[in-house]
PDB file of N, CA, C and O in Angstrom:
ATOM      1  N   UNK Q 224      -2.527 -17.669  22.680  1.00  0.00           N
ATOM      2  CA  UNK Q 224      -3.500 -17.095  21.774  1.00  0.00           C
ATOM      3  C   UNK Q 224      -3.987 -15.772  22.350  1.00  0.00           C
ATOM      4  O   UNK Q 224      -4.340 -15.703  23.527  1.00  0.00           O
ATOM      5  N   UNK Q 225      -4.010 -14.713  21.529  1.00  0.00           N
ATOM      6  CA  UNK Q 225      -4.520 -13.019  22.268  1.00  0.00           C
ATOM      7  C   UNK Q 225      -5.650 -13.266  20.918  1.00  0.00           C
ATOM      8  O   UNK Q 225      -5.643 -13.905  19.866  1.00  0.00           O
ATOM      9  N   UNK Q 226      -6.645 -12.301  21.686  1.00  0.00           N
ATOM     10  CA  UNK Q 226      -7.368 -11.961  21.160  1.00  0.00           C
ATOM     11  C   UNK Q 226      -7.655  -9.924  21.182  1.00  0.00           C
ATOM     12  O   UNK Q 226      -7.712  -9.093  22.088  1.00  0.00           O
ATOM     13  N   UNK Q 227      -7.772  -9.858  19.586  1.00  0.00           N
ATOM     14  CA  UNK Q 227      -8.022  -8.467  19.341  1.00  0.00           C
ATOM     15  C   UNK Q 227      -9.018  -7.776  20.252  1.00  0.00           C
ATOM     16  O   UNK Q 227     -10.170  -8.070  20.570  1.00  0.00           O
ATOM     17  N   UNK Q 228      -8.358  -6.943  20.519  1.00  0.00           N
ATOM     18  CA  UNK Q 228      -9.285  -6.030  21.795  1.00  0.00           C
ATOM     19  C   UNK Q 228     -10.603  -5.101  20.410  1.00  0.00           C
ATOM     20  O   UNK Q 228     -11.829  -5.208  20.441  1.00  0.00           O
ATOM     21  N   UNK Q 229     -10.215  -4.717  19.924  1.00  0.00           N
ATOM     22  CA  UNK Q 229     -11.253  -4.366  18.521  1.00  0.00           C
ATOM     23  C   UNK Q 229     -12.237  -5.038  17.711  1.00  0.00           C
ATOM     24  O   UNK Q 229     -13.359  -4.578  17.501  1.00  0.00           O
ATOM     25  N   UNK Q 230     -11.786  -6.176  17.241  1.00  0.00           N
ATOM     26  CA  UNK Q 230     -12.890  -6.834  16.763  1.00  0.00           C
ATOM     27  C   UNK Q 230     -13.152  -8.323  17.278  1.00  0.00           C
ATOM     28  O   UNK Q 230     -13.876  -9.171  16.756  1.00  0.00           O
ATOM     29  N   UNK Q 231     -12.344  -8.429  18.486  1.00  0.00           N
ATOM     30  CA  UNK Q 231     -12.642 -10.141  18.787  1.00  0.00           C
ATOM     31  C   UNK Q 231     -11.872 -10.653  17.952  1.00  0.00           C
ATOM     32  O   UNK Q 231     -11.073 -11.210  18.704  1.00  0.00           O
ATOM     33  N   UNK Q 232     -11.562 -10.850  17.009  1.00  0.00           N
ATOM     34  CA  UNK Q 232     -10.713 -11.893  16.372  1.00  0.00           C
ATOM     35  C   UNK Q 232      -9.516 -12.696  16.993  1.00  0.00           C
ATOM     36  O   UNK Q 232      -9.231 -12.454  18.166  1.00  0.00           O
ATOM     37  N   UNK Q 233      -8.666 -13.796  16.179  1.00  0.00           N
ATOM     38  CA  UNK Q 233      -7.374 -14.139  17.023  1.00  0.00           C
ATOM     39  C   UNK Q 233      -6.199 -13.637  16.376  1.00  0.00           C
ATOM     40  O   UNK Q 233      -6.344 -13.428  15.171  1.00  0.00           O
ATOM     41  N   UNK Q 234      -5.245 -13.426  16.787  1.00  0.00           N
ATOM     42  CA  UNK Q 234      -3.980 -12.612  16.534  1.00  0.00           C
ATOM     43  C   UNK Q 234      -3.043 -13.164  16.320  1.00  0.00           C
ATOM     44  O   UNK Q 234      -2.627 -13.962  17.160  1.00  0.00           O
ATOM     45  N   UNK Q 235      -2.246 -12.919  14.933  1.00  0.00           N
ATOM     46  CA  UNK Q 235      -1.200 -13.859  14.580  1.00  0.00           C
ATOM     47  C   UNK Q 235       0.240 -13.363  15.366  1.00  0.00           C
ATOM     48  O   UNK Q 235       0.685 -12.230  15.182  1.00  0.00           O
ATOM     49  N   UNK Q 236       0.713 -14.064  16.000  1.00  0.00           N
ATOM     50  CA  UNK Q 236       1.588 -14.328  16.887  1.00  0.00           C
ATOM     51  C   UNK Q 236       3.202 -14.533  16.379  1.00  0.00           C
ATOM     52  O   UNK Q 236       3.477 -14.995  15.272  1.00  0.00           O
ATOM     53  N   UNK Q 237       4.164 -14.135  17.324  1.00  0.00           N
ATOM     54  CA  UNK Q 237       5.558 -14.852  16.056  1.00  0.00           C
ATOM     55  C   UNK Q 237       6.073 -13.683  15.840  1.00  0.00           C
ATOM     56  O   UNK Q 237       7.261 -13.898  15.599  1.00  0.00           O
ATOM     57  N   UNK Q 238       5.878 -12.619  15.789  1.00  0.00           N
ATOM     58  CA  UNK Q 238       6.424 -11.052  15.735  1.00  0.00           C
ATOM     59  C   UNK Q 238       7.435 -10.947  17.120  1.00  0.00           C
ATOM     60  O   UNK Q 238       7.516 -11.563  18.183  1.00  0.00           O
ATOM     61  N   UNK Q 239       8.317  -9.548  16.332  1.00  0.00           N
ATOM     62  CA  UNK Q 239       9.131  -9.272  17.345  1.00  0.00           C
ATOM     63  C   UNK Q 239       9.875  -7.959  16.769  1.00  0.00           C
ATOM     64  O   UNK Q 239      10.055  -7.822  15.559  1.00  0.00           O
ATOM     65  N   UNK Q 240      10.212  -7.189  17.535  1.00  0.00           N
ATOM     66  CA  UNK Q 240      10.489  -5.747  17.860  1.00  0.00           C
ATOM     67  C   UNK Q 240      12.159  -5.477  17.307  1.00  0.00           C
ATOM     68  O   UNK Q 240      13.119  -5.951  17.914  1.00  0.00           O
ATOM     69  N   UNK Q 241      12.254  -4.878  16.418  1.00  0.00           N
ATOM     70  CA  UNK Q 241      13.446  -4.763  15.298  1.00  0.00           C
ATOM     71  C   UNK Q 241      13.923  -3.250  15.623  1.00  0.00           C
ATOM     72  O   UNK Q 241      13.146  -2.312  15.446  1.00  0.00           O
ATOM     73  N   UNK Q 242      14.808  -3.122  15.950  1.00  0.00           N
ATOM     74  CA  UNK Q 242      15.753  -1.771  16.145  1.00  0.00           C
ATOM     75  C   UNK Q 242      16.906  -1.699  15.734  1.00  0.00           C
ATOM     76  O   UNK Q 242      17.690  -2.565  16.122  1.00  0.00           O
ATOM     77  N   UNK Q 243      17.465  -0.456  14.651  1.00  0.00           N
ATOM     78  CA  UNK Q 243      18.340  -0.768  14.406  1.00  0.00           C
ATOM     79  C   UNK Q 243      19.291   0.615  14.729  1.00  0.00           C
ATOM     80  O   UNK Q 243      18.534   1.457  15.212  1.00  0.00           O
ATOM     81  N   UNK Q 244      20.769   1.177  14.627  1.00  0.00           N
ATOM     82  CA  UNK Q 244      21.725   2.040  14.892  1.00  0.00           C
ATOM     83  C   UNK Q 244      21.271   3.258  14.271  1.00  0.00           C
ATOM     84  O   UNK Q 244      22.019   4.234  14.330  1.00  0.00           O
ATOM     85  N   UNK Q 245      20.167   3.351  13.688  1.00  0.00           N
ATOM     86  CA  UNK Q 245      19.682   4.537  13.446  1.00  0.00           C
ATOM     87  C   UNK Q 245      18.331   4.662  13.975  1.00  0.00           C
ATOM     88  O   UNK Q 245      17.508   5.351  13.373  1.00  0.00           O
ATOM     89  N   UNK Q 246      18.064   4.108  14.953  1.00  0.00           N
ATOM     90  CA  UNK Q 246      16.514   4.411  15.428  1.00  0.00           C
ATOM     91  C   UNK Q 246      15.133   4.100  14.806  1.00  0.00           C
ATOM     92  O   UNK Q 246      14.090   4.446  15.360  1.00  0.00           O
ATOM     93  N   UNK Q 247      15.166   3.474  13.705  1.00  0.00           N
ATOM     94  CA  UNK Q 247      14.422   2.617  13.035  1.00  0.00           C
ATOM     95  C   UNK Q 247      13.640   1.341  13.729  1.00  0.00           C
ATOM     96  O   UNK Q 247      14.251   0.394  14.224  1.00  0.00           O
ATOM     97  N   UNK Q 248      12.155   1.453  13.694  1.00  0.00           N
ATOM     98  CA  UNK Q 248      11.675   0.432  15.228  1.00  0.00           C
ATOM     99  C   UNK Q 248      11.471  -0.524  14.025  1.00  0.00           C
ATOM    100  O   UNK Q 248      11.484   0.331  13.139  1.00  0.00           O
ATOM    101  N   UNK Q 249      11.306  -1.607  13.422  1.00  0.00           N
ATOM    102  CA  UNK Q 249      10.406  -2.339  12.672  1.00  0.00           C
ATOM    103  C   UNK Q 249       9.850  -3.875  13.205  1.00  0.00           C
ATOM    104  O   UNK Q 249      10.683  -4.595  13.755  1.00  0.00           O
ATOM    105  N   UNK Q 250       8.617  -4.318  13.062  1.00  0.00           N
ATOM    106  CA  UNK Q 250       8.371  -5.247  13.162  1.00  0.00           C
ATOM    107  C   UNK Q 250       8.727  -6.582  12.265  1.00  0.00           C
ATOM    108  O   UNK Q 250       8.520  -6.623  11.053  1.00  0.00           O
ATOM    109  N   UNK Q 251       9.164  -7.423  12.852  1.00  0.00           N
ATOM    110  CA  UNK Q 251       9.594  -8.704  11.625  1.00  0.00           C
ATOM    111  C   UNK Q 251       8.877  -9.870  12.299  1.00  0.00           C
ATOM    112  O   UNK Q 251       8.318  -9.694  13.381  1.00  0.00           O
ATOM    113  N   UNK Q 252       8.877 -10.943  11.746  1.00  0.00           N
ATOM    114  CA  UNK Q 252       8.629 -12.033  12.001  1.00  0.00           C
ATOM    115  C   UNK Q 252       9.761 -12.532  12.334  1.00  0.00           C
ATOM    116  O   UNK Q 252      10.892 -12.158  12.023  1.00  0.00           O
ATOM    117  N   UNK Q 253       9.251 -13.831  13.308  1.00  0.00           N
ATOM    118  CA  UNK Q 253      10.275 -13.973  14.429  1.00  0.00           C
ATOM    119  C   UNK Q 253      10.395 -14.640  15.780  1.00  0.00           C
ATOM    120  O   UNK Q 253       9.609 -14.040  16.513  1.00  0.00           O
ATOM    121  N   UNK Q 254      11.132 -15.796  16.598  1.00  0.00           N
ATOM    122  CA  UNK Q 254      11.014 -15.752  17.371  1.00  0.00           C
ATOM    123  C   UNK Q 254      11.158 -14.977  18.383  1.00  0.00           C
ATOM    124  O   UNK Q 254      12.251 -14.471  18.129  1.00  0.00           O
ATOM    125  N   UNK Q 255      10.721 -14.408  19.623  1.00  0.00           N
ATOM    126  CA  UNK Q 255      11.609 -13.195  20.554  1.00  0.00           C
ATOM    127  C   UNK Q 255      12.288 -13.849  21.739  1.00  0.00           C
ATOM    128  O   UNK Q 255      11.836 -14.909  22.172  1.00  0.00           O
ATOM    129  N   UNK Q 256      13.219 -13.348  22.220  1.00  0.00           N
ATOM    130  CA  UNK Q 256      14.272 -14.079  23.429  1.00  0.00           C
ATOM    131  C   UNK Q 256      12.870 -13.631  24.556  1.00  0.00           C
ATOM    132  O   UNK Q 256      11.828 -13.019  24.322  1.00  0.00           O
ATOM    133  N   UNK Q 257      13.394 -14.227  25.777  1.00  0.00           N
ATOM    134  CA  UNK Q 257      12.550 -14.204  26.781  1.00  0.00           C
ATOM    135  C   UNK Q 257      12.187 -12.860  27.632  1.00  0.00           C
ATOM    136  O   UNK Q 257      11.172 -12.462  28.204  1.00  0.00           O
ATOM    137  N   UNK Q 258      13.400 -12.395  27.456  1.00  0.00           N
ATOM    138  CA  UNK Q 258      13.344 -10.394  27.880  1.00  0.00           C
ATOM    139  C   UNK Q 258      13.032 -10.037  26.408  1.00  0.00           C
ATOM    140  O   UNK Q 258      13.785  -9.099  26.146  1.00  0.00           O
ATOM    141  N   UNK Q 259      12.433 -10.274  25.537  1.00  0.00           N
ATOM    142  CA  UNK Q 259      12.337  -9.093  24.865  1.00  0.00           C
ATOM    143  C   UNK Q 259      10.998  -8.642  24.518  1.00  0.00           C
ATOM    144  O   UNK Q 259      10.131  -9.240  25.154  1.00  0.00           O
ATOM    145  N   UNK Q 260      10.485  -7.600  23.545  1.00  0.00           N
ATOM    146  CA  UNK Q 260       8.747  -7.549  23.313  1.00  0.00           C
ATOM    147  C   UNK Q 260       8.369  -8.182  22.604  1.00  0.00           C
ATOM    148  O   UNK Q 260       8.983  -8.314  21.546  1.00  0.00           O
ATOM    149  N   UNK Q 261       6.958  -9.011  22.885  1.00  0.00           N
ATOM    150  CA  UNK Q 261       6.425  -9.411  21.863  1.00  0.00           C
ATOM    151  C   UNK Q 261       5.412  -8.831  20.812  1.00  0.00           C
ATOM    152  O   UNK Q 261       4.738  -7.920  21.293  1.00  0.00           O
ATOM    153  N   UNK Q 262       5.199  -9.053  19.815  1.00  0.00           N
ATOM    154  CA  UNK Q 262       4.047  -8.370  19.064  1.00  0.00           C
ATOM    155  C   UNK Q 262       3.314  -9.500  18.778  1.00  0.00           C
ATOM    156  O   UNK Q 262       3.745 -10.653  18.816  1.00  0.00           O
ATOM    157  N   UNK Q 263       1.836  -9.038  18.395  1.00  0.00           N
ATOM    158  CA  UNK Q 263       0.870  -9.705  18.069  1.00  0.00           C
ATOM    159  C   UNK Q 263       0.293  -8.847  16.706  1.00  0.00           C
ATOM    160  O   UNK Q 263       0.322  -7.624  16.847  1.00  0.00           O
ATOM    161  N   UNK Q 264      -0.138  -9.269  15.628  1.00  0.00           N
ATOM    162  CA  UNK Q 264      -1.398  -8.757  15.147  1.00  0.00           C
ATOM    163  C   UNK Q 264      -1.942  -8.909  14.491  1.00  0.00           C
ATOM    164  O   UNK Q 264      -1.809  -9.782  13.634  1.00  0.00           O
ATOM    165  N   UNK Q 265      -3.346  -7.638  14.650  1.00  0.00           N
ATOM    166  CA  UNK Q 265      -4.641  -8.513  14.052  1.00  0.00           C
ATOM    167  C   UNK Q 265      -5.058  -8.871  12.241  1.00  0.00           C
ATOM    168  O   UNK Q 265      -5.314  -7.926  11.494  1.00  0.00           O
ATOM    169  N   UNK Q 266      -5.067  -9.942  11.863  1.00  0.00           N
ATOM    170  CA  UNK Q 266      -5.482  -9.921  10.489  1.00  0.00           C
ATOM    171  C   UNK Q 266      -6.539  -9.803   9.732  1.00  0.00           C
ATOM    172  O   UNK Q 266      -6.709  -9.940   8.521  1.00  0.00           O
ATOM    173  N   UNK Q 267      -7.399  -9.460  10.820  1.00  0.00           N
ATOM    174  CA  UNK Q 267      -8.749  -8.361  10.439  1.00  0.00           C
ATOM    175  C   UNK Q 267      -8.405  -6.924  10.478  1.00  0.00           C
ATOM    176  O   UNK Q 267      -8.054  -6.342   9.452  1.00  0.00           O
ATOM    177  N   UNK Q 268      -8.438  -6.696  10.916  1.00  0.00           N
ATOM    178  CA  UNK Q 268      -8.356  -4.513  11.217  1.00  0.00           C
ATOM    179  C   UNK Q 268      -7.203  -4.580  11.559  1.00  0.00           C
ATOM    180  O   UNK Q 268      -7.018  -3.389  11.809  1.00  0.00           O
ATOM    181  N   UNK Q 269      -5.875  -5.263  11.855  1.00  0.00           N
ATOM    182  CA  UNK Q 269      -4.480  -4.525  11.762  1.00  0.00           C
ATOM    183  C   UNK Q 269      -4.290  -3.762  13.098  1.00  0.00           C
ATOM    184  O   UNK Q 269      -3.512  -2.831  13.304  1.00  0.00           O
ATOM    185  N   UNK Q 270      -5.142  -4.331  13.951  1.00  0.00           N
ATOM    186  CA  UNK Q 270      -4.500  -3.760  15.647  1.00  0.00           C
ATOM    187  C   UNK Q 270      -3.165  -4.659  16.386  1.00  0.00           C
ATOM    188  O   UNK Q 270      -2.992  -5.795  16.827  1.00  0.00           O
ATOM    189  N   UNK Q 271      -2.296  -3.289  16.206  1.00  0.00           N
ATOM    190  CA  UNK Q 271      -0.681  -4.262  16.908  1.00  0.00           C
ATOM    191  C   UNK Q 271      -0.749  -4.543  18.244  1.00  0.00           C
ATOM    192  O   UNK Q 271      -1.057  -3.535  18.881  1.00  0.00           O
ATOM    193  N   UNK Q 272      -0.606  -5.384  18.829  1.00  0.00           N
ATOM    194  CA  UNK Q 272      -0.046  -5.576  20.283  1.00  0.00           C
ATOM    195  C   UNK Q 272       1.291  -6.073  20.586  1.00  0.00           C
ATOM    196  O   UNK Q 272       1.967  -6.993  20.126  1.00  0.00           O
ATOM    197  N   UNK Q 273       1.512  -5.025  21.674  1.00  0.00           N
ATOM    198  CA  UNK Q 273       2.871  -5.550  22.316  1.00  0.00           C
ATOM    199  C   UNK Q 273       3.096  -5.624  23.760  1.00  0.00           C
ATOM    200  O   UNK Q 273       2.827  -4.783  24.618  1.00  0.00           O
ATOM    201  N   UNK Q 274       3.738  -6.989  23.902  1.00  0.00           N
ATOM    202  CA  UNK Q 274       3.341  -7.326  25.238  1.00  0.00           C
ATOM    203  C   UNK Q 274       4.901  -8.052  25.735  1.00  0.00           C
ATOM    204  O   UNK Q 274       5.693  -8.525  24.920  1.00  0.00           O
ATOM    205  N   UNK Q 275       5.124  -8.018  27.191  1.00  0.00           N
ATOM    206  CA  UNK Q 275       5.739  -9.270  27.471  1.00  0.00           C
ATOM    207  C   UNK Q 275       5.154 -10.138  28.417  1.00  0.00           C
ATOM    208  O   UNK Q 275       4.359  -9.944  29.337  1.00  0.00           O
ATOM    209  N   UNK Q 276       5.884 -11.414  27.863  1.00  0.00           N
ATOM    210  CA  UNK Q 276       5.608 -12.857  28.505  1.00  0.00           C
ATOM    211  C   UNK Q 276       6.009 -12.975  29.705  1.00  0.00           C
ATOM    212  O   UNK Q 276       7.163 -13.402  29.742  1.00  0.00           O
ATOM    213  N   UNK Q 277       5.480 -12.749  30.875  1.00  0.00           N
ATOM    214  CA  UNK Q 277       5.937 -13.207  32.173  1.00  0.00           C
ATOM    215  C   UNK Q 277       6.127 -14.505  32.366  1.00  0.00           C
ATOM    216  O   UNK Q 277       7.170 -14.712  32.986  1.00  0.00           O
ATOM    217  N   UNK Q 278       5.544 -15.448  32.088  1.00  0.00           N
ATOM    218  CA  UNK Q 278       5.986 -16.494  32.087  1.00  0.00           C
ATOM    219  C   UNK Q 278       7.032 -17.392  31.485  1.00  0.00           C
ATOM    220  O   UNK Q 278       7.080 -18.596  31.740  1.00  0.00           O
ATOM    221  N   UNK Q 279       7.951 -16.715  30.602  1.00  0.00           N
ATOM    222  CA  UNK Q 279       8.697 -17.162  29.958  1.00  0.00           C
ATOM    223  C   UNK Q 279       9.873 -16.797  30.682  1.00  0.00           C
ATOM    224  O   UNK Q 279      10.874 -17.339  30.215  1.00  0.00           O
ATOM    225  N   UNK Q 280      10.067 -16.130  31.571  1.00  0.00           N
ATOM    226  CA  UNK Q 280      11.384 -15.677  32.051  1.00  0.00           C
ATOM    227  C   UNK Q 280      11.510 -16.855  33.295  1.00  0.00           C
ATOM    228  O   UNK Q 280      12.394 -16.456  34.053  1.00  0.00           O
ATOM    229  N   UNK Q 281      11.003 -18.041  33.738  1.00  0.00           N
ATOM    230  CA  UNK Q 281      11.295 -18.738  34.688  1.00  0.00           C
ATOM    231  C   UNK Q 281      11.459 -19.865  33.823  1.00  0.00           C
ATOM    232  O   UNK Q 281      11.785 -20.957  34.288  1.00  0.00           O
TER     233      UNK Q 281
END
C-alpha cells in the first residue's frame, strides 16, 4: 500500500510501464516482472508514482 505524497490518500496499485518501438512510454494496467517499474496512482489528484520493489527480486 503507498500512500500519495500530496494528499494522503491510498494509491491504486497494479500499473506498469509500457514502451513501445517507437518510443511511446504508456501506462497500462498490469502485473510488472520483478526488474521492472512499478506505477502507482492517485485517485484523488492523479499523482503518478514510480518505483521499484526491492524486495521482490529475492
Amino acid at each position: 500500500m503507498r500512500i500519495c505524497k500530496q494528499c494522503q490518500c491510498q494509491m491504486d496499485e497494479g500499473y506498469k510501464l509500457k514502451a513501445n518501438t517507437y518510443g511511446v512510454i504508456r501506462v497500462e494496467r498490469g502485473i510488472p516482472k520483478a526488474d521492472e517499474i512499478k506505477v502507482a496512482i492517485c485517485p484523488t489528484c492523479g499523482e503518478v508514482s514510480m518505483y521499484l520493489d526491492k524486495g521482490a527480486e529475492k
